[in-house]
């Protein structure tokens, strides 16, 4: 019990550190401009690693999307930590003739509550950082996925969603 409490306390402290670091970023007209000093980067890495250590297993949604991608014959990996340890890509798809695709599953918690089409500064920073690591970022909004009832509907949705990103399909029989 004490161990579980200390883990939760550590996670809360890590999230608090991240929030303070994000709050200290300057806001520009179109988004957030991150303060990229070595000290800030080191603190962000430490805070993120601490909060990610609590991630025990993939979410149900991540498993569902992964299963549909497997059925469609799309090679992918889930929950891939980036080299610097700062971010975890939800789903990473390798493409033969293009840069890898980071498929991020974003929920309402990634957007402003009073303007649901505007991502939070932390979400913008995540996407920019992934792009800086040579990834193309695609955001799948979870509310769209949750409306789909069958595997066939989900496959059709993913085919339409991934079409602009030139992802090849090899459906498994």
CSV table of C-alpha atoms in Angstrom, one decimal:
chain,number,residue,atom,x,y,z
A,1,UNK,CA,0.0,0.0,0.0
A,2,UNK,CA,2.8,2.4,0.9
A,3,UNK,CA,4.6,1.6,-2.3
A,4,UNK,CA,1.5,2.3,-4.4
A,5,UNK,CA,1.0,5.6,-2.6
A,6,UNK,CA,4.6,6.7,-3.1
A,7,UNK,CA,4.3,5.8,-6.9
A,8,UNK,CA,1.2,7.9,-7.1
A,9,UNK,CA,2.9,10.7,-5.3
A,10,UNK,CA,5.9,10.5,-7.6
A,11,UNK,CA,3.6,10.6,-10.6
A,12,UNK,CA,1.8,13.6,-9.3
A,13,UNK,CA,5.2,15.4,-8.7
A,14,UNK,CA,6.3,14.5,-12.2
A,15,UNK,CA,3.1,15.8,-13.8
A,16,UNK,CA,3.4,19.0,-11.7
A,17,UNK,CA,7.0,19.5,-13.0
A,18,UNK,CA,5.8,19.0,-16.5
A,19,UNK,CA,2.9,21.5,-16.0
A,20,UNK,CA,5.3,24.1,-14.6
A,21,UNK,CA,7.7,23.6,-17.5
A,22,UNK,CA,4.9,23.9,-20.0
A,23,UNK,CA,3.5,27.0,-18.2
A,24,UNK,CA,6.9,28.7,-18.5
A,25,UNK,CA,6.8,28.3,-22.3
A,26,UNK,CA,6.0,31.5,-24.2
A,27,UNK,CA,2.8,31.7,-26.2
A,28,UNK,CA,2.9,32.8,-29.8
A,29,UNK,CA,0.1,33.6,-32.3
A,30,UNK,CA,-0.2,30.1,-33.6
A,31,UNK,CA,0.9,27.9,-30.8
A,32,UNK,CA,3.5,27.3,-28.2
A,33,UNK,CA,7.2,28.0,-28.6
A,34,UNK,CA,9.2,25.7,-26.3
A,35,UNK,CA,12.1,26.9,-24.2
A,36,UNK,CA,14.8,24.5,-25.3
A,37,UNK,CA,17.7,24.9,-22.8
A,38,UNK,CA,19.6,21.8,-21.8
A,39,UNK,CA,18.3,22.2,-18.2
A,40,UNK,CA,14.7,22.4,-19.3
A,41,UNK,CA,15.1,19.4,-21.6
A,42,UNK,CA,16.7,17.4,-18.8
A,43,UNK,CA,13.9,18.3,-16.4
A,44,UNK,CA,11.3,17.4,-19.0
A,45,UNK,CA,12.9,14.0,-19.7
A,46,UNK,CA,13.1,13.2,-16.0
A,47,UNK,CA,9.5,14.2,-15.3
A,48,UNK,CA,8.2,12.3,-18.4
A,49,UNK,CA,10.2,9.1,-17.5
A,50,UNK,CA,8.7,9.2,-14.0
A,51,UNK,CA,5.2,9.6,-15.2
A,52,UNK,CA,5.7,6.9,-17.9
A,53,UNK,CA,7.0,4.4,-15.5
A,54,UNK,CA,3.5,4.2,-14.1
A,55,UNK,CA,2.1,3.0,-17.5
A,56,UNK,CA,1.5,-0.6,-16.9
A,57,UNK,CA,-0.1,-1.8,-20.1
A,58,UNK,CA,-1.6,-0.4,-23.3
A,59,UNK,CA,-5.1,1.1,-23.2
A,60,UNK,CA,-8.1,-0.8,-24.6
A,61,UNK,CA,-8.3,1.7,-27.4
A,62,UNK,CA,-4.6,1.2,-28.3
A,63,UNK,CA,-5.1,-2.6,-28.4
A,64,UNK,CA,-8.2,-2.2,-30.6
A,65,UNK,CA,-6.5,0.0,-33.2
A,66,UNK,CA,-3.4,-2.3,-33.1
A,67,UNK,CA,-5.6,-5.3,-33.7
A,68,UNK,CA,-7.3,-3.7,-36.7
A,69,UNK,CA,-4.0,-2.6,-38.2
A,70,UNK,CA,-2.8,-6.2,-37.8
A,71,UNK,CA,-5.9,-7.5,-39.6
A,72,UNK,CA,-5.2,-5.0,-42.4
A,73,UNK,CA,-1.6,-6.3,-42.7
A,74,UNK,CA,0.0,-3.0,-41.6
A,75,UNK,CA,3.2,-3.5,-39.7
A,76,UNK,CA,3.4,-1.3,-36.6
A,77,UNK,CA,4.7,-1.1,-33.1
A,78,UNK,CA,2.9,0.3,-30.1
A,79,UNK,CA,4.1,2.5,-27.3
A,80,UNK,CA,7.5,3.3,-28.8
A,81,UNK,CA,9.7,5.5,-26.6
A,82,UNK,CA,11.6,8.1,-28.6
A,83,UNK,CA,15.4,8.2,-28.3
A,84,UNK,CA,15.5,11.0,-25.7
A,85,UNK,CA,12.8,9.3,-23.6
A,86,UNK,CA,10.7,12.5,-23.6
A,87,UNK,CA,7.7,11.1,-25.5
A,88,UNK,CA,6.1,7.7,-26.3
A,89,UNK,CA,4.6,7.3,-29.8
A,90,UNK,CA,1.2,5.5,-29.4
A,91,UNK,CA,1.6,3.6,-32.8
A,92,UNK,CA,4.6,3.7,-35.0
A,93,UNK,CA,4.2,2.7,-38.7
A,94,UNK,CA,7.2,2.2,-40.9
A,95,UNK,CA,6.9,3.1,-44.5
A,96,UNK,CA,9.2,2.0,-47.3
A,97,UNK,CA,9.5,5.3,-49.2
A,98,UNK,CA,8.7,7.8,-46.6
A,99,UNK,CA,9.5,8.9,-43.1
A,100,UNK,CA,7.9,6.8,-40.3
A,101,UNK,CA,4.4,7.7,-39.3
A,102,UNK,CA,3.6,8.4,-35.6
A,103,UNK,CA,-0.1,7.7,-35.1
A,104,UNK,CA,-1.2,9.4,-31.9
A,105,UNK,CA,-4.5,8.6,-30.3
A,106,UNK,CA,-5.8,11.9,-28.9
A,107,UNK,CA,-8.8,12.2,-26.6
A,108,UNK,CA,-10.6,15.3,-25.4
A,109,UNK,CA,-7.9,15.7,-22.7
A,110,UNK,CA,-5.5,16.8,-25.4
A,111,UNK,CA,-7.6,19.8,-26.3
A,112,UNK,CA,-8.8,23.0,-24.7
A,113,UNK,CA,-12.1,22.5,-22.9
A,114,UNK,CA,-13.6,25.8,-24.2
A,115,UNK,CA,-12.3,25.3,-27.8
A,116,UNK,CA,-12.3,21.6,-28.5
A,117,UNK,CA,-10.5,22.0,-31.9
A,118,UNK,CA,-7.5,23.7,-30.3
A,119,UNK,CA,-4.8,21.4,-29.0
A,120,UNK,CA,-3.2,22.0,-25.6
A,121,UNK,CA,0.3,23.4,-25.6
A,122,UNK,CA,1.7,20.1,-24.4
A,123,UNK,CA,0.1,18.3,-27.4
A,124,UNK,CA,1.5,20.9,-29.8
A,125,UNK,CA,4.9,20.5,-28.2
A,126,UNK,CA,4.7,16.7,-28.4
A,127,UNK,CA,3.9,16.8,-32.1
A,128,UNK,CA,6.7,19.3,-32.9
A,129,UNK,CA,9.2,17.1,-30.9
A,130,UNK,CA,8.1,14.0,-32.8
A,131,UNK,CA,8.5,15.8,-36.1
A,132,UNK,CA,11.9,17.0,-35.0
A,133,UNK,CA,12.8,13.3,-34.5
A,134,UNK,CA,12.0,12.7,-38.2
A,135,UNK,CA,8.5,11.4,-37.8
A,136,UNK,CA,5.4,12.4,-39.7
A,137,UNK,CA,2.6,12.8,-37.1
A,138,UNK,CA,-1.0,11.8,-37.7
A,139,UNK,CA,-3.6,12.3,-34.9
A,140,UNK,CA,-6.6,10.0,-34.6
A,141,UNK,CA,-9.3,11.5,-32.5
A,142,UNK,CA,-10.7,8.9,-30.1
A,143,UNK,CA,-14.2,10.2,-30.3
A,144,UNK,CA,-14.3,9.3,-34.0
A,145,UNK,CA,-13.0,5.8,-33.3
A,146,UNK,CA,-15.5,5.2,-30.5
A,147,UNK,CA,-18.4,5.8,-32.8
A,148,UNK,CA,-17.4,2.8,-34.9
A,149,UNK,CA,-19.2,-0.5,-34.0
A,150,UNK,CA,-17.6,-3.3,-36.1
A,151,UNK,CA,-14.2,-4.3,-37.2
A,152,UNK,CA,-15.3,-3.7,-40.8
A,153,UNK,CA,-16.2,-0.1,-40.0
A,154,UNK,CA,-12.9,0.4,-38.2
A,155,UNK,CA,-11.0,-1.0,-41.2
A,156,UNK,CA,-12.8,1.2,-43.6
A,157,UNK,CA,-12.2,4.2,-41.3
A,158,UNK,CA,-8.4,3.5,-41.0
A,159,UNK,CA,-8.1,3.0,-44.8
A,160,UNK,CA,-9.6,6.4,-45.4
A,161,UNK,CA,-7.6,8.0,-42.5
A,162,UNK,CA,-4.3,6.6,-43.6
A,163,UNK,CA,-4.8,7.1,-47.4
A,164,UNK,CA,-3.1,10.6,-47.4
A,165,UNK,CA,-0.1,9.1,-45.6
A,166,UNK,CA,0.6,6.5,-48.3
A,167,UNK,CA,0.4,3.5,-46.0
A,168,UNK,CA,0.3,0.2,-47.8
A,169,UNK,CA,-2.3,-2.4,-46.9
A,170,UNK,CA,-1.8,-6.2,-47.1
A,171,UNK,CA,-5.0,-7.6,-45.6
A,172,UNK,CA,-4.6,-10.9,-43.9
A,173,UNK,CA,-7.1,-13.6,-45.0
